[in-house]
Amino acid sequence: MEIYLDNAATTALDPDVIEAILPFLTTNYANPSSAHGAGRRVKEAIDQARRTVAGLLGASPDEIYFTAGATEGINLALSGAIQAYDLNHVLTSRIEHKAVLATLKRHEKEGDIETSFVKLDERGNVDLYHLENLLRANPRTLIALMHGNNEIGNLTDIQAIGVLARRYNAVFFTDTTQTMGKVRFDLQDIDFLVGSAHKFHGPKGAGFIYINKKHHLKPLIYGGGQESGQRGGTENVTGIVGLAKALEVAYRNLDENQTKICKLKQYLVSKLAISGIEGICYNGESKSLENSVANVLSVSFPCLSTGSLVAGLDQIGIAVSGGSACSGRGTSHVIRALACEADKENVRFSFSKFNTFEELDRVVAAIVRIYESDPLVAAGKAWKNIASWALDSSGGARQFQF
Ligand code: PLP
């Protein structure tokens, strides 16, 4: 792989994380539940990881439970809260991650809950007035609204939602998978949240859920009483140790990394603006430095006649994500929920601290090459030039620019 711009999907392991994990792959392999020194040492490493995560988030260690990633944490938060508190109404949005939407769909199908979808504006921002009206009309609601959107980067005002949740006695879960280690936030007024190590340069298959002390959740996985009975099963020790190290590194360099990543985003926007490709626009708030996660830039490109841009970039070793309405395959549920033009190809560029400006130069040059070699785009350009030449009342000789 030459250039990796798919960091919202997953990230490379940080070298410090690899170093922290290694002893637990080699010598420190004992079961943390074992009643011997080797087991106790591994147990201590898990406890230390829990203290680290809690300390970074301003939580208490007994509010952090390790899971196998955000999907599991989301299932636990939603199903666990619905069952533990007998909640029959969930307030969510159409642009949540599938882990949220599919879990809620199941509960709705089984008759456990009714789901309300908060109104979004044309850029995908939550309408707080509508949210308040829904809360007023539905006592004992579970709110499930994400902090940073994984496709368009939109940041939700979770502090304001938390205040409303308190006012109306609702329970508030927020999916912080895309913002963990990237955006600082306050846990006050949040009841549950989840994180996933592989989104912040930690290992895959390791995550955690924060459960505010005053709450409990009905477990999903029963077993040997690990994670205080909240999640049975022998702990993923390397995952947990790696997660804590990755979060520590992320918080240590948070401002510096975010400044660099904001610059990468601005740079790509500025390069695309002068690329000569017409009809580029940005989805949701992703172009905004204030209202979106810095590392996500969702761009709408005009359709190519020769196939998809994402596939074209993939062929030359550039990894990005996307969905296209051009090919008739349809766009994602997130893009469909926005007021986007239908006949566009949506490409998500997502950066990390490891990307460089030079890589972005190469990516934009590749995109320009793909458009220039597309016969339909070239023909469209030619027609435009002919039309503007014909309309040139000055009579001056205009050059064709194919
Ligand atoms: N929530 C969001 C917003 C995500 O972006 C993702 C991963 O893409 C998930 C949940 C699921 O995370 P995991 O891969 O840890 O299950």
mmCIF file of C-alpha atoms in Angstrom, residues 57-351:
data_model
loop_
_atom_site.group_PDB
_atom_site.id
_atom_site.type_symbol
_atom_site.label_atom_id
_atom_site.label_comp_id
_atom_site.label_asym_id
_atom_site.label_seq_id
_atom_site.Cartn_x
_atom_site.Cartn_y
_atom_site.Cartn_z
ATOM 1 C CA LEU A 57 -10.985 10.734 30.767
ATOM 2 C CA GLY A 58 -11.528 12.125 34.252
ATOM 3 C CA ALA A 59 -13.443 9.002 35.296
ATOM 4 C CA SER A 60 -12.924 6.628 38.154
ATOM 5 C CA PRO A 61 -11.327 3.211 37.370
ATOM 6 C CA ASP A 62 -14.472 1.354 38.405
ATOM 7 C CA GLU A 63 -16.370 3.182 35.644
ATOM 8 C CA ILE A 64 -14.208 1.662 32.868
ATOM 9 C CA TYR A 65 -14.961 -1.829 31.501
ATOM 10 C CA PHE A 66 -12.925 -3.380 28.714
ATOM 11 C CA THR A 67 -14.729 -4.875 25.723
ATOM 12 C CA ALA A 68 -13.821 -6.313 22.324
ATOM 13 C CA GLY A 69 -14.351 -2.972 20.598
ATOM 14 C CA ALA A 70 -16.948 -0.294 20.066
ATOM 15 C CA THR A 71 -19.564 -2.540 18.457
ATOM 16 C CA GLU A 72 -19.695 -4.695 21.572
ATOM 17 C CA GLY A 73 -19.716 -1.609 23.812
ATOM 18 C CA ILE A 74 -22.603 -0.115 21.833
ATOM 19 C CA ASN A 75 -24.609 -3.341 22.049
ATOM 20 C CA LEU A 76 -23.936 -3.487 25.779
ATOM 21 C CA ALA A 77 -24.848 0.169 26.370
ATOM 22 C CA LEU A 78 -28.088 0.051 24.397
ATOM 23 C CA SER A 79 -29.387 -3.424 25.235
ATOM 24 C CA GLY A 80 -28.027 -3.217 28.784
ATOM 25 C CA ALA A 81 -29.698 0.130 29.520
ATOM 26 C CA ILE A 82 -33.007 -0.764 27.847
ATOM 27 C CA GLN A 83 -33.208 -3.921 29.936
ATOM 28 C CA ALA A 84 -31.758 -2.616 33.196
ATOM 29 C CA TYR A 85 -34.052 0.429 33.299
ATOM 30 C CA ASP A 86 -37.037 -0.905 31.378
ATOM 31 C CA LEU A 87 -36.789 1.985 28.927
ATOM 32 C CA ASN A 88 -39.319 1.897 26.123
ATOM 33 C CA HIS A 89 -38.260 4.882 24.039
ATOM 34 C CA VAL A 90 -34.952 5.550 22.298
ATOM 35 C CA LEU A 91 -34.070 8.823 20.653
ATOM 36 C CA THR A 92 -31.413 8.568 17.975
ATOM 37 C CA SER A 93 -30.516 9.896 14.498
ATOM 38 C CA ARG A 94 -30.424 8.519 10.961
ATOM 39 C CA ILE A 95 -26.648 8.988 10.724
ATOM 40 C CA GLU A 96 -25.547 6.814 13.633
ATOM 41 C CA HIS A 97 -23.178 3.912 13.067
ATOM 42 C CA LYS A 98 -24.843 0.645 12.011
ATOM 43 C CA ALA A 99 -23.928 -0.864 15.379
ATOM 44 C CA VAL A 100 -26.413 1.553 16.956
ATOM 45 C CA LEU A 101 -29.094 1.396 14.264
ATOM 46 C CA ALA A 102 -29.053 -2.402 13.937
ATOM 47 C CA THR A 103 -29.196 -2.914 17.711
ATOM 48 C CA LEU A 104 -32.150 -0.547 18.024
ATOM 49 C CA LYS A 105 -33.884 -2.177 15.072
ATOM 50 C CA ARG A 106 -33.679 -5.530 16.811
ATOM 51 C CA HIS A 107 -35.186 -4.138 20.022
ATOM 52 C CA GLU A 108 -37.911 -2.418 18.061
ATOM 53 C CA LYS A 109 -38.711 -5.640 16.199
ATOM 54 C CA GLU A 110 -38.983 -7.490 19.486
ATOM 55 C CA GLY A 111 -41.399 -4.865 20.784
ATOM 56 C CA ASP A 112 -39.058 -3.590 23.513
ATOM 57 C CA ILE A 113 -38.856 0.014 22.351
ATOM 58 C CA GLU A 114 -40.123 2.707 20.057
ATOM 59 C CA THR A 115 -37.496 4.684 18.230
ATOM 60 C CA SER A 116 -37.673 8.400 17.419
ATOM 61 C CA PHE A 117 -35.274 10.011 15.004
ATOM 62 C CA VAL A 118 -34.240 13.560 15.802
ATOM 63 C CA LYS A 119 -34.439 16.010 12.904
ATOM 64 C CA LEU A 120 -31.160 16.856 11.197
ATOM 65 C CA ASP A 121 -30.501 19.943 9.119
ATOM 66 C CA GLU A 122 -29.287 19.634 5.520
ATOM 67 C CA ARG A 123 -25.705 19.264 6.756
ATOM 68 C CA GLY A 124 -26.549 16.559 9.277
ATOM 69 C CA ASN A 125 -26.566 18.666 12.459
ATOM 70 C CA VAL A 126 -28.912 17.676 15.277
ATOM 71 C CA ASP A 127 -31.903 19.982 15.760
ATOM 72 C CA LEU A 128 -31.729 20.582 19.520
ATOM 73 C CA TYR A 129 -35.243 22.116 19.647
ATOM 74 C CA HIS A 130 -36.708 18.965 18.133
ATOM 75 C CA LEU A 131 -34.635 16.882 20.510
ATOM 76 C CA GLU A 132 -36.015 18.810 23.489
ATOM 77 C CA ASN A 133 -39.587 18.410 22.217
ATOM 78 C CA LEU A 134 -39.098 14.664 21.884
ATOM 79 C CA LEU A 135 -37.668 14.482 25.406
ATOM 80 C CA ARG A 136 -40.549 16.512 26.801
ATOM 81 C CA ALA A 137 -43.060 14.142 25.204
ATOM 82 C CA ASN A 138 -41.303 10.918 26.242
ATOM 83 C CA PRO A 139 -40.302 10.501 29.872
ATOM 84 C CA ARG A 140 -37.529 7.975 30.600
ATOM 85 C CA THR A 141 -35.906 8.034 27.202
ATOM 86 C CA LEU A 142 -32.556 6.560 26.226
ATOM 87 C CA ILE A 143 -30.676 9.012 23.993
ATOM 88 C CA ALA A 144 -28.207 7.415 21.554
ATOM 89 C CA LEU A 145 -26.397 10.147 19.636
ATOM 90 C CA MET A 146 -22.835 9.959 18.420
ATOM 91 C CA HIS A 147 -20.124 12.517 19.116
ATOM 92 C CA GLY A 148 -18.181 12.420 15.824
ATOM 93 C CA ASN A 149 -19.684 10.988 12.661
ATOM 94 C CA ASN A 150 -17.497 8.377 10.981
ATOM 95 C CA GLU A 151 -18.470 9.322 7.409
ATOM 96 C CA ILE A 152 -18.890 13.091 7.361
ATOM 97 C CA GLY A 153 -17.037 14.019 10.540
ATOM 98 C CA ASN A 154 -19.861 16.126 12.036
ATOM 99 C CA LEU A 155 -19.321 16.904 15.701
ATOM 100 C CA THR A 156 -22.419 16.830 17.901
ATOM 101 C CA ASP A 157 -22.718 19.122 20.915
ATOM 102 C CA ILE A 158 -22.745 16.318 23.489
ATOM 103 C CA GLN A 159 -22.426 18.752 26.385
ATOM 104 C CA ALA A 160 -25.696 20.473 25.380
ATOM 105 C CA ILE A 161 -27.412 17.117 24.863
ATOM 106 C CA GLY A 162 -26.159 15.954 28.262
ATOM 107 C CA VAL A 163 -27.731 18.997 29.920
ATOM 108 C CA LEU A 164 -31.056 18.287 28.180
ATOM 109 C CA ALA A 165 -30.802 14.626 29.187
ATOM 110 C CA ARG A 166 -30.503 15.646 32.840
ATOM 111 C CA ARG A 167 -33.338 18.160 32.575
ATOM 112 C CA TYR A 168 -35.739 15.523 31.233
ATOM 113 C CA ASN A 169 -34.441 12.619 33.303
ATOM 114 C CA ALA A 170 -33.252 10.739 30.205
ATOM 115 C CA VAL A 171 -30.294 8.351 30.014
ATOM 116 C CA PHE A 172 -27.566 9.503 27.609
ATOM 117 C CA PHE A 173 -25.281 7.216 25.605
ATOM 118 C CA THR A 174 -22.838 8.708 23.127
ATOM 119 C CA ASP A 175 -20.653 6.855 20.629
ATOM 120 C CA THR A 176 -17.227 8.490 20.915
ATOM 121 C CA THR A 177 -15.433 5.963 18.694
ATOM 122 C CA GLN A 178 -14.300 8.617 16.211
ATOM 123 C CA THR A 179 -13.405 11.323 18.739
ATOM 124 C CA MET A 180 -11.655 9.333 21.452
ATOM 125 C CA GLY A 181 -8.066 10.581 21.756
ATOM 126 C CA LYS A 182 -8.763 13.344 19.221
ATOM 127 C CA VAL A 183 -11.200 15.705 20.899
ATOM 128 C CA ARG A 184 -11.257 16.559 24.606
ATOM 129 C CA PHE A 185 -14.656 16.304 26.240
ATOM 130 C CA ASP A 186 -16.229 16.347 29.629
ATOM 131 C CA LEU A 187 -17.919 13.265 31.061
ATOM 132 C CA GLN A 188 -20.311 15.322 33.137
ATOM 133 C CA ASP A 189 -23.907 14.540 32.089
ATOM 134 C CA ILE A 190 -22.865 11.510 29.981
ATOM 135 C CA ASP A 191 -24.082 8.169 31.265
ATOM 136 C CA PHE A 192 -22.301 5.789 28.899
ATOM 137 C CA LEU A 193 -19.762 6.094 26.119
ATOM 138 C CA VAL A 194 -17.561 3.762 24.127
ATOM 139 C CA GLY A 195 -14.090 3.794 22.593
ATOM 140 C CA SER A 196 -12.202 1.466 20.270
ATOM 141 C CA ALA A 197 -8.409 1.151 20.379
ATOM 142 C CA HIS A 198 -7.877 0.597 16.646
ATOM 143 C CA LYS A 199 -9.225 4.056 15.857
ATOM 144 C CA PHE A 200 -6.431 5.729 17.849
ATOM 145 C CA HIS A 201 -3.375 3.682 16.853
ATOM 146 C CA GLY A 202 -4.078 0.793 19.218
ATOM 147 C CA PRO A 203 -4.849 -2.862 18.454
ATOM 148 C CA LYS A 204 -8.030 -4.160 16.850
ATOM 149 C CA GLY A 205 -10.567 -6.066 18.922
ATOM 150 C CA ALA A 206 -10.034 -3.963 22.047
ATOM 151 C CA GLY A 207 -12.355 -1.292 23.350
ATOM 152 C CA PHE A 208 -14.005 -0.039 26.490
ATOM 153 C CA ILE A 209 -17.255 1.270 27.825
ATOM 154 C CA TYR A 210 -17.564 4.012 30.416
ATOM 155 C CA ILE A 211 -20.499 3.381 32.729
ATOM 156 C CA ASN A 212 -21.211 6.281 35.028
ATOM 157 C CA LYS A 213 -21.009 5.137 38.663
ATOM 158 C CA LYS A 214 -24.648 5.757 39.362
ATOM 159 C CA HIS A 215 -25.663 3.292 36.631
ATOM 160 C CA HIS A 216 -25.456 -0.393 35.928
ATOM 161 C CA LEU A 217 -26.112 -2.351 32.729
ATOM 162 C CA LYS A 218 -27.548 -5.780 32.157
ATOM 163 C CA PRO A 219 -24.515 -7.763 30.886
ATOM 164 C CA LEU A 220 -24.419 -9.211 27.366
ATOM 165 C CA ILE A 221 -21.780 -11.841 28.092
ATOM 166 C CA TYR A 222 -21.931 -13.985 31.215
ATOM 167 C CA GLY A 223 -18.955 -15.988 32.392
ATOM 168 C CA GLY A 224 -16.268 -16.073 35.016
ATOM 169 C CA GLY A 225 -17.027 -12.722 36.600
ATOM 170 C CA GLN A 226 -14.312 -10.780 34.777
ATOM 171 C CA GLU A 227 -14.742 -7.002 34.439
ATOM 172 C CA SER A 228 -16.675 -7.017 37.733
ATOM 173 C CA GLY A 229 -19.251 -9.350 36.229
ATOM 174 C CA GLN A 230 -20.110 -6.835 33.520
ATOM 175 C CA ARG A 231 -18.338 -8.800 30.782
ATOM 176 C CA GLY A 232 -17.330 -12.420 31.220
ATOM 177 C CA GLY A 233 -14.386 -14.030 29.414
ATOM 178 C CA THR A 234 -10.624 -14.118 29.829
ATOM 179 C CA GLU A 235 -9.359 -10.624 29.194
ATOM 180 C CA ASN A 236 -7.663 -9.630 25.933
ATOM 181 C CA VAL A 237 -4.547 -8.592 27.811
ATOM 182 C CA THR A 238 -2.486 -7.371 24.846
ATOM 183 C CA GLY A 239 -5.503 -5.463 23.552
ATOM 184 C CA ILE A 240 -6.145 -3.810 26.910
ATOM 185 C CA VAL A 241 -2.504 -2.894 27.526
ATOM 186 C CA GLY A 242 -2.226 -1.613 23.946
ATOM 187 C CA LEU A 243 -5.443 0.391 24.237
ATOM 188 C CA ALA A 244 -4.274 2.172 27.387
ATOM 189 C CA LYS A 245 -0.864 2.944 25.876
ATOM 190 C CA ALA A 246 -2.453 4.188 22.640
ATOM 191 C CA LEU A 247 -4.814 6.488 24.542
ATOM 192 C CA GLU A 248 -1.959 7.762 26.700
ATOM 193 C CA VAL A 249 0.097 8.591 23.579
ATOM 194 C CA ALA A 250 -2.952 10.166 21.912
ATOM 195 C CA TYR A 251 -3.660 12.451 24.879
ATOM 196 C CA ARG A 252 0.016 13.327 25.328
ATOM 197 C CA ASN A 253 0.212 14.655 21.768
ATOM 198 C CA LEU A 254 -3.426 15.565 21.219
ATOM 199 C CA ASP A 255 -3.043 19.282 20.455
ATOM 200 C CA GLU A 256 0.050 18.831 18.308
ATOM 201 C CA ASN A 257 -1.535 16.002 16.288
ATOM 202 C CA GLN A 258 -4.819 17.816 15.826
ATOM 203 C CA THR A 259 -3.025 20.950 14.604
ATOM 204 C CA LYS A 260 -1.152 18.904 12.031
ATOM 205 C CA ILE A 261 -4.250 16.986 10.957
ATOM 206 C CA CYS A 262 -6.273 20.226 10.597
ATOM 207 C CA LYS A 263 -3.510 21.526 8.339
ATOM 208 C CA LEU A 264 -3.653 18.343 6.260
ATOM 209 C CA LYS A 265 -7.395 18.798 5.831
ATOM 210 C CA GLN A 266 -7.025 22.470 4.850
ATOM 211 C CA TYR A 267 -4.237 21.570 2.454
ATOM 212 C CA LEU A 268 -6.293 18.916 0.677
ATOM 213 C CA VAL A 269 -9.256 21.321 0.375
ATOM 214 C CA SER A 270 -6.991 24.019 -1.079
ATOM 215 C CA LYS A 271 -5.348 21.607 -3.535
ATOM 216 C CA LEU A 272 -8.735 20.306 -4.715
ATOM 217 C CA ALA A 273 -9.925 23.893 -5.186
ATOM 218 C CA ILE A 274 -7.188 24.528 -7.753
ATOM 219 C CA SER A 275 -7.268 21.053 -9.289
ATOM 220 C CA GLY A 276 -9.485 22.140 -12.185
ATOM 221 C CA ILE A 277 -12.052 19.433 -11.390
ATOM 222 C CA GLU A 278 -15.456 21.069 -11.509
ATOM 223 C CA GLY A 279 -18.398 20.290 -9.255
ATOM 224 C CA ILE A 280 -16.512 19.232 -6.129
ATOM 225 C CA CYS A 281 -18.415 19.807 -2.890
ATOM 226 C CA TYR A 282 -18.150 18.734 0.731
ATOM 227 C CA ASN A 283 -20.579 16.591 2.669
ATOM 228 C CA GLY A 284 -21.979 17.573 6.044
ATOM 229 C CA GLU A 285 -19.665 19.726 8.148
ATOM 230 C CA SER A 286 -16.554 17.860 7.071
ATOM 231 C CA LYS A 287 -14.863 20.922 5.541
ATOM 232 C CA SER A 288 -15.318 22.932 8.744
ATOM 233 C CA LEU A 289 -12.427 22.932 11.185
ATOM 234 C CA GLU A 290 -14.702 23.781 14.135
ATOM 235 C CA ASN A 291 -17.715 21.562 13.514
ATOM 236 C CA SER A 292 -16.095 18.336 12.401
ATOM 237 C CA VAL A 293 -13.543 15.770 13.500
ATOM 238 C CA ALA A 294 -10.261 17.037 12.048
ATOM 239 C CA ASN A 295 -9.271 13.781 10.399
ATOM 240 C CA VAL A 296 -12.399 13.228 8.265
ATOM 241 C CA LEU A 297 -12.989 14.966 4.941
ATOM 242 C CA SER A 298 -15.976 13.748 2.916
ATOM 243 C CA VAL A 299 -15.897 14.982 -0.652
ATOM 244 C CA SER A 300 -18.486 14.712 -3.428
ATOM 245 C CA PHE A 301 -16.939 14.306 -6.868
ATOM 246 C CA PRO A 302 -18.670 14.390 -10.241
ATOM 247 C CA CYS A 303 -19.318 10.928 -11.668
ATOM 248 C CA LEU A 304 -16.716 9.339 -13.912
ATOM 249 C CA SER A 305 -17.836 7.400 -16.964
ATOM 250 C CA THR A 306 -15.078 4.843 -16.589
ATOM 251 C CA GLY A 307 -15.853 3.512 -13.092
ATOM 252 C CA SER A 308 -15.387 4.722 -9.586
ATOM 253 C CA LEU A 309 -12.772 7.148 -8.343
ATOM 254 C CA VAL A 310 -12.244 5.088 -5.183
ATOM 255 C CA ALA A 311 -11.504 2.021 -7.337
ATOM 256 C CA GLY A 312 -9.234 4.078 -9.608
ATOM 257 C CA LEU A 313 -7.236 5.291 -6.609
ATOM 258 C CA ASP A 314 -7.125 1.790 -5.180
ATOM 259 C CA GLN A 315 -5.559 0.502 -8.420
ATOM 260 C CA ILE A 316 -2.591 2.792 -7.876
ATOM 261 C CA GLY A 317 -2.186 2.036 -4.177
ATOM 262 C CA ILE A 318 -4.134 4.897 -2.611
ATOM 263 C CA ALA A 319 -6.537 3.713 0.101
ATOM 264 C CA VAL A 320 -9.662 5.809 0.701
ATOM 265 C CA SER A 321 -13.282 4.901 1.460
ATOM 266 C CA GLY A 322 -16.410 5.867 -0.388
ATOM 267 C CA GLY A 323 -19.774 5.166 -1.814
ATOM 268 C CA SER A 324 -21.155 6.129 -5.159
ATOM 269 C CA ALA A 325 -24.565 6.825 -6.568
ATOM 270 C CA CYS A 326 -22.954 7.066 -10.020
ATOM 271 C CA SER A 327 -22.693 3.328 -10.513
ATOM 272 C CA GLY A 328 -26.219 2.706 -9.273
ATOM 273 C CA ARG A 329 -24.845 0.870 -6.235
ATOM 274 C CA GLY A 330 -26.182 3.560 -3.944
ATOM 275 C CA THR A 331 -24.658 5.735 -1.299
ATOM 276 C CA SER A 332 -24.507 5.073 2.413
ATOM 277 C CA HIS A 333 -27.348 5.662 4.872
ATOM 278 C CA VAL A 334 -25.444 8.704 6.175
ATOM 279 C CA ILE A 335 -25.118 10.450 2.811
ATOM 280 C CA ARG A 336 -28.743 9.612 2.002
ATOM 281 C CA ALA A 337 -29.839 11.382 5.197
ATOM 282 C CA LEU A 338 -28.244 14.631 3.995
ATOM 283 C CA ALA A 339 -29.328 17.082 1.329
ATOM 284 C CA CYS A 340 -26.567 15.963 -1.068
ATOM 285 C CA GLU A 341 -26.693 15.943 -4.835
ATOM 286 C CA ALA A 342 -27.710 12.460 -5.924
ATOM 287 C CA ASP A 343 -25.381 11.850 -8.882
ATOM 288 C CA LYS A 344 -22.044 12.188 -7.154
ATOM 289 C CA GLU A 345 -19.300 9.921 -5.953
ATOM 290 C CA ASN A 346 -18.582 10.411 -2.263
ATOM 291 C CA VAL A 347 -15.034 9.859 -1.137
ATOM 292 C CA ARG A 348 -13.964 9.871 2.489
ATOM 293 C CA PHE A 349 -10.357 10.908 3.010
ATOM 294 C CA SER A 350 -9.343 10.311 6.609
ATOM 295 C CA PHE A 351 -5.955 11.348 7.932
#
